Short mmCIF file of C-alpha atoms in Angstrom, two decimals:
data_model
loop_
_atom_site.label_atom_id
_atom_site.label_comp_id
_atom_site.label_asym_id
_atom_site.label_seq_id
_atom_site.Cartn_x
_atom_site.Cartn_y
_atom_site.Cartn_z
CA MET A 1 0.21 0.41 0.00
CA LYS A 2 1.25 2.92 -1.15
CA SER A 3 1.91 6.13 1.32
CA ASP A 4 0.68 9.12 1.63
CA GLN A 5 3.28 10.80 0.82
CA GLN A 6 3.38 8.80 -2.23
CA ILE A 7 0.24 9.35 -2.73
CA LEU A 8 0.31 12.35 -2.64
CA ALA A 9 3.18 13.34 -5.68
CA GLU A 10 1.56 10.77 -8.09
CA LEU A 11 -1.22 13.29 -8.20
CA LYS A 12 -0.06 16.25 -8.53
CA ASN A 13 1.19 14.82 -11.62
CA GLU A 14 -0.94 14.73 -14.44
CA SER A 15 -0.49 11.42 -16.25
CA THR A 16 -0.35 9.41 -12.09
CA LYS A 17 -2.59 11.35 -10.76
CA GLN A 18 -6.11 8.88 -12.18
CA ALA A 19 -4.12 5.89 -10.01
CA ALA A 20 -2.85 7.99 -7.21
CA PHE A 21 -6.77 9.15 -7.31
CA ARG A 22 -7.43 4.97 -7.06
CA ALA A 23 -5.00 4.19 -4.59
CA LEU A 24 -6.11 7.20 -2.02
CA VAL A 25 -9.94 5.58 -2.41
CA SER A 26 -7.99 2.14 -1.86
CA SER A 27 -6.51 3.65 1.35
CA TYR A 28 -9.31 5.83 3.38
CA LYS A 29 -12.49 4.24 1.67
CA GLU A 30 -13.27 1.76 4.72
CA ARG A 31 -12.13 4.57 7.60
CA LEU A 32 -14.09 7.09 5.77
CA TYR A 33 -17.14 4.78 5.39
CA TRP A 34 -17.52 4.26 9.10
CA HIS A 35 -16.38 7.63 10.31
CA ILE A 36 -19.75 8.70 8.35
CA ARG A 37 -22.37 5.38 7.98
CA LYS A 38 -21.81 6.17 12.49
CA ILE A 39 -23.38 10.00 11.92
CA VAL A 40 -25.39 9.04 9.76
CA LEU A 41 -26.19 5.88 10.94
CA SER A 42 -28.12 4.16 7.13
CA HIS A 43 -25.78 1.98 4.70
CA ASP A 44 -27.50 3.59 1.91
CA ASP A 45 -26.67 7.05 2.88
CA ALA A 46 -23.50 6.69 4.60
CA ASP A 47 -22.84 5.08 0.49
CA ASP A 48 -24.19 8.44 -0.36
CA VAL A 49 -21.93 10.79 1.83
CA LEU A 50 -18.96 9.29 1.00
CA GLN A 51 -19.16 8.98 -2.86
CA ASN A 52 -20.24 12.33 -2.12
CA THR A 53 -17.24 12.85 -0.44
CA PHE A 54 -14.38 11.02 -2.31
CA VAL A 55 -15.39 14.06 -5.58
CA LYS A 56 -14.93 17.38 -3.13
CA VAL A 57 -11.54 15.55 -2.73
CA TRP A 58 -11.23 14.31 -6.72
CA ARG A 59 -12.16 18.51 -7.48
CA ASN A 60 -10.42 20.01 -5.01
CA ILE A 61 -7.15 17.59 -4.72
CA ASP A 62 -4.95 20.50 -6.85
CA GLY A 63 -5.39 23.53 -3.49
CA PHE A 64 -5.06 21.15 -0.98
CA ARG A 65 -1.76 22.30 0.60
CA GLU A 66 -0.61 19.70 2.66
CA GLU A 67 -0.86 21.96 5.99
CA SER A 68 -2.75 19.64 7.52
CA GLY A 69 -2.54 15.90 6.69
CA LEU A 70 -3.67 13.78 3.94
CA PHE A 71 -6.13 12.11 6.44
CA THR A 72 -7.15 15.00 8.44
CA TRP A 73 -8.17 16.72 5.33
CA LEU A 74 -9.91 13.47 4.15
CA TYR A 75 -11.38 13.60 7.65
CA ARG A 76 -12.61 16.81 7.37
CA ILE A 77 -14.43 16.48 4.69
CA ALA A 78 -16.25 13.43 5.61
CA THR A 79 -17.26 15.43 8.40
CA ASN A 80 -18.72 18.49 6.73
CA GLU A 81 -20.83 16.27 3.58
CA SER A 82 -21.82 14.41 6.72
CA LEU A 83 -23.52 16.97 8.90
CA THR A 84 -24.16 18.78 5.31
CA PHE A 85 -26.26 15.19 4.19
CA LEU A 86 -28.10 14.92 7.45
CA THR A 87 -29.25 18.59 7.20
CA GLN A 88 -30.71 18.39 4.79
CA LYS A 89 -32.59 15.29 5.01
CA LYS A 90 -33.83 17.50 8.28
CA LYS A 91 -34.85 20.27 5.79
CA ARG A 92 -36.72 17.84 3.13
CA ALA A 93 -38.12 16.50 6.39
CA PHE A 94 -39.27 19.53 7.32
CA VAL A 95 -39.42 18.14 10.99
CA SER A 96 -37.07 19.12 13.75
CA SER A 97 -33.92 18.23 14.68
CA GLU A 98 -34.33 16.45 17.61
CA GLU A 99 -37.64 14.94 15.46
CA THR A 100 -35.27 13.55 12.67
CA ASN A 101 -32.95 11.80 14.84
CA ASP A 102 -35.70 9.64 16.27
CA TYR A 103 -36.88 8.61 12.33
CA ILE A 104 -33.19 7.79 11.85
CA ILE A 105 -33.40 5.81 15.04
CA GLU A 106 -36.58 3.86 13.98
CA ASN A 107 -35.07 3.09 11.25
CA LEU A 108 -32.56 1.73 11.60
CA GLN A 109 -34.02 -0.77 14.48
CA THR A 110 -34.81 -2.90 10.78
CA ASP A 111 -31.68 -1.75 9.36
CA PRO A 112 -31.03 -4.87 7.85
CA TYR A 113 -27.20 -4.30 7.97
CA PHE A 114 -27.31 -2.86 11.73
CA ASP A 115 -26.33 -5.66 14.29
CA GLY A 116 -26.22 -4.32 17.62
CA ASP A 117 -27.89 -6.60 20.51
CA ASP A 118 -30.86 -4.16 22.77
CA ILE A 119 -28.02 -2.50 24.77
CA GLN A 120 -26.63 -1.46 21.76
CA TYR A 121 -29.16 -0.45 20.06
CA ARG A 122 -30.50 1.49 22.87
CA LEU A 123 -27.15 3.10 23.07
CA GLN A 124 -27.22 4.48 19.69
CA LYS A 125 -30.49 6.31 20.10
CA ALA A 126 -28.63 7.92 22.77
CA ILE A 127 -25.72 8.87 20.21
CA ALA A 128 -28.31 10.90 18.16
CA ARG A 129 -29.84 13.14 20.69
CA LEU A 130 -26.71 14.45 21.33
CA PRO A 131 -26.08 18.00 19.68
CA ASP A 132 -23.78 17.16 15.94
CA LYS A 133 -20.19 18.89 18.08
CA GLN A 134 -20.24 16.00 21.46
CA ARG A 135 -21.58 13.35 19.01
CA LEU A 136 -18.72 14.08 16.55
CA VAL A 137 -16.08 14.14 19.33
CA PHE A 138 -18.26 10.85 21.72
CA ASN A 139 -17.58 8.83 18.26
CA MET A 140 -14.72 9.26 17.40
CA ARG A 141 -13.02 8.83 20.33
CA TYR A 142 -15.03 5.71 21.54
CA TYR A 143 -15.67 3.62 18.66
CA ASP A 144 -12.54 5.09 16.96
CA ASP A 145 -9.73 5.83 19.58
CA ILE A 146 -8.82 8.89 17.62
CA LYS A 147 -5.99 11.13 19.99
CA TYR A 148 -7.43 14.70 20.86
CA GLN A 149 -4.35 15.96 19.28
CA ASP A 150 -5.49 14.57 16.03
CA MET A 151 -8.64 15.08 16.81
CA GLU A 152 -8.01 19.37 17.48
CA LYS A 153 -6.91 19.55 13.23
CA ILE A 154 -10.07 17.69 11.61
CA LEU A 155 -12.87 19.75 14.28
CA GLU A 156 -10.23 22.50 14.45
CA THR A 157 -11.37 22.86 17.89
CA SER A 158 -9.14 22.97 21.29
CA ALA A 159 -8.67 20.22 22.66
CA GLY A 160 -9.69 21.02 26.02
CA ALA A 161 -13.13 22.08 24.55
CA LEU A 162 -13.01 17.97 23.41
CA LYS A 163 -12.21 16.68 26.10
CA ALA A 164 -15.01 18.80 27.28
CA SER A 165 -17.87 17.48 24.75
CA TYR A 166 -16.80 13.96 25.44
CA HIS A 167 -16.82 13.94 29.43
CA HIS A 168 -20.87 15.82 28.92
CA ALA A 169 -21.64 13.37 25.97
CA VAL A 170 -20.95 11.05 28.03
CA LYS A 171 -22.48 11.86 30.92
CA LYS A 172 -25.46 12.98 28.53
CA ILE A 173 -25.70 8.53 27.25
CA GLU A 174 -25.66 7.72 31.49
CA GLU A 175 -29.06 10.79 31.87
CA TYR A 176 -30.85 8.95 29.56
CA LEU A 177 -30.03 5.18 29.87
CA ARG A 178 -30.93 5.24 32.99
CA SER A 179 -34.16 7.41 31.58
CA GLU A 180 -35.47 4.61 29.30
CA GLU A 181 -35.13 2.03 32.01
CA MET B 1 -34.83 -1.57 40.68
CA MET B 2 -32.59 1.09 41.07
CA ASN B 3 -29.33 -1.13 41.03
CA GLU B 4 -30.93 -2.59 37.81
CA LYS B 5 -31.28 1.01 35.48
CA LYS B 6 -27.14 1.83 38.12
CA ASN B 7 -26.29 -1.41 36.08
CA ILE B 8 -27.16 -0.73 32.53
CA ALA B 9 -26.33 2.21 32.38
CA SER B 10 -22.36 2.12 32.89
CA GLU B 11 -23.32 -1.88 30.74
CA TRP B 12 -22.23 0.25 27.68
CA GLN B 13 -18.65 0.76 28.33
CA ASN B 14 -18.02 -2.88 29.19
CA GLN B 15 -19.58 -3.56 25.09
CA PRO B 16 -16.65 -4.06 22.50
CA SER B 17 -16.59 -0.55 21.49
CA LYS B 18 -17.12 -1.40 17.98
CA PRO B 19 -19.92 0.39 15.77
CA PRO B 20 -23.20 -2.37 15.33
CA PHE B 21 -22.79 -1.97 11.78
CA ARG B 22 -22.32 -3.96 8.50
CA VAL B 23 -22.28 -3.57 4.54
CA PRO B 24 -23.52 -5.28 2.40
CA ASP B 25 -21.58 -8.02 0.54
CA GLY B 26 -18.74 -6.72 -1.70
CA TYR B 27 -19.56 -3.97 -0.51
CA PHE B 28 -16.35 -2.46 -0.20
CA ASP B 29 -14.35 -4.36 -3.49
CA THR B 30 -16.37 -1.82 -6.01
CA LEU B 31 -15.91 0.80 -4.77
CA GLU B 32 -13.84 1.98 -6.50
CA ASP B 33 -14.77 1.02 -10.22
CA LEU B 34 -18.61 3.68 -8.38
CA ILE B 35 -16.74 6.22 -7.49
CA GLU B 36 -14.96 6.61 -10.79
CA ALA B 37 -17.88 5.94 -12.53
CA ARG B 38 -19.05 8.72 -11.33
CA ILE B 39 -16.93 11.22 -11.78
CA ALA B 40 -16.61 10.56 -15.26
CA ASP B 41 -20.11 10.94 -15.46
CA GLU B 42 -19.87 13.95 -14.11
CA GLU B 43 -16.61 15.14 -15.88
CA ALA B 44 -18.75 14.50 -19.56
CA PRO B 45 -19.26 17.66 -21.41
CA VAL B 46 -23.26 18.57 -21.08
CA SER B 47 -24.87 19.18 -24.56
CA SER B 48 -27.38 22.10 -25.29
CA LYS B 49 -30.35 19.50 -24.58
CA GLY B 50 -29.33 18.28 -20.76
CA LYS B 51 -27.86 22.32 -20.39
CA LEU B 52 -31.62 23.57 -21.29
CA ILE B 53 -33.25 20.47 -19.49
CA ARG B 54 -30.99 21.69 -16.94
CA MET B 55 -32.12 25.75 -17.00
CA MET B 56 -35.12 24.38 -17.27
CA LYS B 57 -36.05 22.36 -13.90
CA PRO B 58 -36.51 24.76 -11.81
CA MET B 59 -39.04 26.23 -13.69
CA LEU B 60 -40.57 22.64 -14.29
CA ALA B 61 -40.52 22.37 -11.01
CA MET B 62 -42.07 25.82 -9.27
CA ALA B 63 -44.66 24.82 -12.29
CA ALA B 64 -45.46 20.79 -10.53
CA SER B 65 -45.83 22.70 -7.10
CA PHE B 66 -48.13 24.96 -8.19
CA ALA B 67 -50.14 22.04 -10.07
CA LEU B 68 -49.35 20.69 -6.35
CA VAL B 69 -50.97 23.56 -4.61
CA PHE B 70 -54.10 23.69 -6.84
CA MET B 71 -55.10 19.87 -6.54
CA LEU B 72 -54.41 20.52 -2.33
CA VAL B 73 -56.72 23.23 -2.27
CA TYR B 74 -59.09 22.35 -5.02
CA TYR B 75 -60.08 17.94 -4.11
CA PRO B 76 -60.98 19.42 -0.47
CA LEU B 77 -62.90 22.68 -1.58
CA SER B 78 -64.67 20.27 -3.81
CA VAL B 79 -65.45 17.68 -1.62
CA PHE B 80 -66.41 19.51 1.95
CA LEU B 81 -67.60 22.63 -0.30
CA PRO B 82 -69.09 22.17 -3.85
CA ASN B 83 -71.58 24.64 -3.88
CA TYR B 84 -68.79 26.84 -3.20
CA LEU B 85 -67.44 25.47 -5.64
CA ALA B 86 -70.24 25.88 -9.00
CA LYS B 87 -70.81 29.48 -7.91
CA ASN B 88 -67.38 30.10 -9.07
CA THR B 89 -67.48 28.38 -12.28
CA ASN B 90 -70.87 29.76 -13.43
CA THR B 91 -68.70 32.97 -12.44
CA THR B 92 -66.06 31.25 -15.35
CA ILE B 93 -68.07 30.53 -17.82
CA ASP B 94 -69.34 33.83 -17.88
CA THR B 95 -66.24 35.16 -18.69
CA VAL B 96 -65.72 32.61 -21.81
CA THR B 97 -68.63 32.49 -23.67
CA VAL B 98 -67.82 36.87 -24.45
CA ALA B 99 -66.37 35.21 -27.98
CA ASP B 100 -68.46 36.11 -30.88
CA ASP B 101 -69.30 39.62 -31.16
CA ASP B 102 -73.34 40.11 -30.56
CA LEU B 103 -72.85 37.80 -27.34
CA VAL B 104 -70.36 40.78 -26.37
CA ILE B 105 -72.50 43.71 -27.78
CA SER B 106 -75.91 41.43 -26.05
CA TYR B 107 -73.65 40.95 -22.42
CA PHE B 108 -72.80 44.26 -22.26
CA ALA B 109 -76.34 45.78 -22.94
CA GLY B 110 -77.46 43.87 -20.34
CA PHE B 111 -76.07 46.27 -17.70
CA THR B 112 -77.21 49.87 -16.62
CA HIS B 113 -73.51 51.35 -16.87
CA SER B 114 -71.80 50.00 -19.37
CA TYR B 115 -69.05 50.63 -21.73
CA TYR B 116 -71.90 50.32 -24.21
CA GLU B 117 -74.31 53.02 -23.00
CA LEU B 118 -72.23 54.80 -22.89
CA PHE B 119 -71.19 54.21 -26.67
CA SER B 120 -75.01 54.57 -27.46
CA ILE B 121 -75.71 57.88 -25.82
CA GLU B 122 -74.42 59.68 -28.29
CA ASP B 123 -77.68 59.18 -30.66
CA GLU B 124 -80.13 58.71 -27.74
CA THR B 125 -78.16 63.82 -26.98
CA ILE B 126 -80.33 63.54 -30.77
CA GLU B 127 -82.79 62.27 -29.86
CA VAL B 128 -83.71 63.67 -26.96
CA GLU B 129 -82.72 67.40 -28.74
CA ASP B 130 -85.28 67.10 -32.33
CA ASN B 131 -88.21 66.68 -30.28
CA GLU B 132 -87.34 69.02 -27.73
CA GLN B 133 -90.80 70.91 -28.04
CA GLU B 134 -91.83 68.13 -27.00
CA VAL B 135 -90.06 67.41 -23.71
CA LEU B 136 -91.10 70.89 -23.16
CA GLU B 137 -94.33 70.44 -23.53
CA TYR B 138 -94.56 67.83 -21.30
CA LEU B 139 -92.97 68.95 -18.41
CA ALA B 140 -95.39 71.89 -18.55
CA PHE B 141 -98.24 69.68 -18.33
CA GLU B 142 -96.78 66.98 -15.28
CA MET B 143 -98.77 68.12 -12.46
CA ASN B 144 -96.89 69.08 -9.02
CA GLU B 145 -96.15 67.15 -5.64
CA ALA B 146 -98.73 69.12 -4.88
CA GLU B 147 -100.76 68.55 -6.78
CA ILE B 148 -100.59 64.73 -7.06
CA TYR B 149 -101.21 64.13 -3.21
CA ALA B 150 -104.70 66.18 -3.62
CA GLU B 151 -105.90 63.71 -6.72
CA LEU B 152 -104.63 60.50 -4.38
CA THR B 153 -106.77 61.79 -2.05
CA ASN B 154 -109.65 63.00 -3.86
#
């Protein structure tokens, strides 16, 4: 598998650009998919957002100035695309934020690609009810074990604020799980 | 009960921190091809017909929205207020029947203060001037209000 440096060098060359982009997709498709899936929850939505993300990467790759790492840049695009997708979905459904999250969760129960037991379903329900930022931080920390230093660059928020968000998220999840019983 | 709540609320932290989702079989195997095909499709030059359709899309969407709103208003009205619709339908028919010239004239002649009447005022004025003497005689012959009252009481 090619390194990020190799991929970036080849992306700058017109003759190797196509192949390098394919390598980039191969290298990041699963990580980005799971990052997106945890935000939008349904597989079909995650597939749409992932494709949008890579199309956006292709269009903007010439403008990537390497100030941040490729990983950070890709995660940032995927995060923004996921949040934009959810906002558009809410607008299309003419419902408030909380109602839309409930709708996503209702679909999750009948989703053939959801493998969770009752506790995991309730945990997903609790996560879905969190504000966007706390949800992102919780998912990235709890499931992906991403360091706060890396999260700082992706979410453009200080490590202190991210730690506070994670702490609030955990408290809210526990409160919700207690109230659900 | 309280202990059970506490257990469930903290149990999730002991769960494997792996998202409880899966993907369709072979999903990741074809992803590169799908994305490349989509990019190629988006970068393909758009024909003038395609451009026209793209330009027309918002207008067509708006027309469809108006049609939908009309249907949403018309259908409940036709079900719940059929009399209201029937009244409005007559008005429409009156408007539609003004195509023929003769019908137009007869239509406007029905009004006391119509444009048709204004056009014919000149002729009537001439007639009045011709019979001016007769009118003066008629007026001179007319009884005043007191005379009418006296006639009626007798």
